[in-house]
Protein backbone atom coordinates (compact mmCIF):
# COMPACT_ATOMS: atom_id res chain seq x y z
CA UNK A 1 0.00 0.00 0.00
CA UNK A 2 1.25 3.40 1.00
CA UNK A 3 4.54 2.16 2.43
CA UNK A 4 5.44 0.56 -0.90
CA UNK A 5 4.74 3.86 -2.67
CA UNK A 6 6.79 5.82 -0.15
CA UNK A 7 9.58 3.26 -0.43
CA UNK A 8 9.62 3.46 -4.23
CA UNK A 9 9.68 7.27 -4.11
CA UNK A 10 12.45 7.42 -1.52
CA UNK A 11 14.59 5.04 -3.58
CA UNK A 12 14.41 7.63 -6.36
CA UNK A 13 14.34 10.90 -4.38
CA UNK A 14 16.36 9.92 -1.31
CA UNK A 15 19.68 11.42 -2.45
CA UNK A 16 18.06 14.75 -3.29
CA UNK A 17 16.02 14.86 -0.08
CA UNK A 18 19.16 14.03 1.89
CA UNK A 19 20.69 17.29 0.66
CA UNK A 20 17.64 19.53 0.86
CA UNK A 21 15.90 18.10 3.95
CA UNK A 22 18.53 16.28 5.99
CA UNK A 23 16.87 17.02 9.36
CA UNK A 24 13.57 15.56 8.19
CA UNK A 25 15.37 12.54 6.72
CA UNK A 26 17.10 12.00 10.08
CA UNK A 27 13.71 12.08 11.80
CA UNK A 28 12.26 9.71 9.21
CA UNK A 29 15.16 7.31 9.70
CA UNK A 30 14.69 7.36 13.49
CA UNK A 31 10.96 6.73 13.05
CA UNK A 32 11.62 3.85 10.66
CA UNK A 33 14.08 2.29 13.09
CA UNK A 34 11.53 2.47 15.89
CA UNK A 35 8.62 1.31 13.76
CA UNK A 36 10.37 -1.72 12.27
CA UNK A 37 10.73 -3.13 15.79
CA UNK A 38 6.99 -3.04 16.48
CA UNK A 39 5.38 -6.45 16.51
CA UNK A 40 2.05 -4.78 15.80
CA UNK A 41 3.16 -3.92 12.24
CA UNK A 42 3.08 -6.65 9.64
CA UNK A 43 6.31 -8.27 8.64
CA UNK A 44 6.22 -7.03 5.02
CA UNK A 45 6.00 -3.42 6.21
CA UNK A 46 8.88 -3.91 8.62
CA UNK A 47 11.07 -5.46 5.92
CA UNK A 48 10.37 -2.50 3.61
CA UNK A 49 11.38 -0.16 6.44
CA UNK A 50 14.59 -2.08 7.06
CA UNK A 51 15.43 -1.85 3.38
CA UNK A 52 15.01 1.94 3.45
CA UNK A 53 17.16 2.23 6.56
CA UNK A 54 19.87 0.16 4.94
CA UNK A 55 19.67 2.03 1.63
CA UNK A 56 20.10 5.35 3.45
CA UNK A 57 23.04 3.91 5.39
CA UNK A 58 24.62 3.07 2.03
CA UNK A 59 24.20 6.68 0.88
CA UNK A 60 21.19 5.83 -1.31
CA UNK A 61 23.46 3.84 -3.61
CA UNK A 62 21.69 0.55 -4.32
CA UNK A 63 23.73 -2.59 -3.94
CA UNK A 64 22.65 -5.54 -6.07
CA UNK A 65 23.25 -8.04 -3.24
CA UNK A 66 21.16 -6.02 -0.79
CA UNK A 67 18.40 -5.41 -3.35
CA UNK A 68 18.24 -9.11 -4.17
CA UNK A 69 18.29 -10.01 -0.50
CA UNK A 70 15.19 -7.93 0.25
CA UNK A 71 13.39 -9.23 -2.84
CA UNK A 72 14.07 -12.78 -1.68
CA UNK A 73 12.96 -12.03 1.87
CA UNK A 74 9.69 -10.50 0.68
CA UNK A 75 9.08 -13.50 -1.61
CA UNK A 76 9.86 -15.84 1.31
CA UNK A 77 7.40 -14.02 3.56
CA UNK A 78 4.71 -14.24 0.88
CA UNK A 79 5.38 -17.94 0.34
CA UNK A 80 5.35 -18.70 4.06
CA UNK A 81 2.15 -16.76 4.61
CA UNK A 82 0.43 -18.91 1.98
CA UNK A 83 1.59 -22.06 3.73
CA UNK A 84 1.30 -22.19 7.48
CA UNK A 85 1.71 -19.11 9.66
CA UNK A 86 5.17 -18.71 11.16
CA UNK A 87 6.37 -16.55 14.01
CA UNK A 88 6.96 -13.13 12.43
CA UNK A 89 9.62 -12.29 14.98
CA UNK A 90 11.86 -15.19 13.98
CA UNK A 91 12.01 -14.08 10.35
CA UNK A 92 12.46 -10.42 11.33
CA UNK A 93 15.32 -11.41 13.61
CA UNK A 94 16.88 -13.26 10.68
CA UNK A 95 16.49 -10.19 8.45
CA UNK A 96 18.04 -7.94 11.08
CA UNK A 97 20.99 -10.27 11.61
CA UNK A 98 21.81 -10.93 7.97
CA UNK A 99 21.15 -7.44 6.56
CA UNK A 100 24.05 -6.08 8.58
CA UNK A 101 26.48 -8.51 6.92
CA UNK A 102 25.56 -7.70 3.30
CA UNK A 103 27.31 -4.33 3.08
């Protein structure tokens, strides 16, 4: 929904916004970091937020490995949700642990 649209726009406009609105981007980043830890948000939303945090950390320069990683994680979540429900926290923990090592 809206998070996907925001994510797509930030992937394009992030570098420009970083220059013109750095304070707001810092606030957004802090909000994303807090929000992606909330169990009340669905896992797909939290993974999108983690991707944005990581992309900003990389200076808005996409990395093919990181991009592919998040695509695979989102596909995995979709596949698992069609099968039997899993603990969202376990997959999020996995995303948090492995995303740090991809840089």
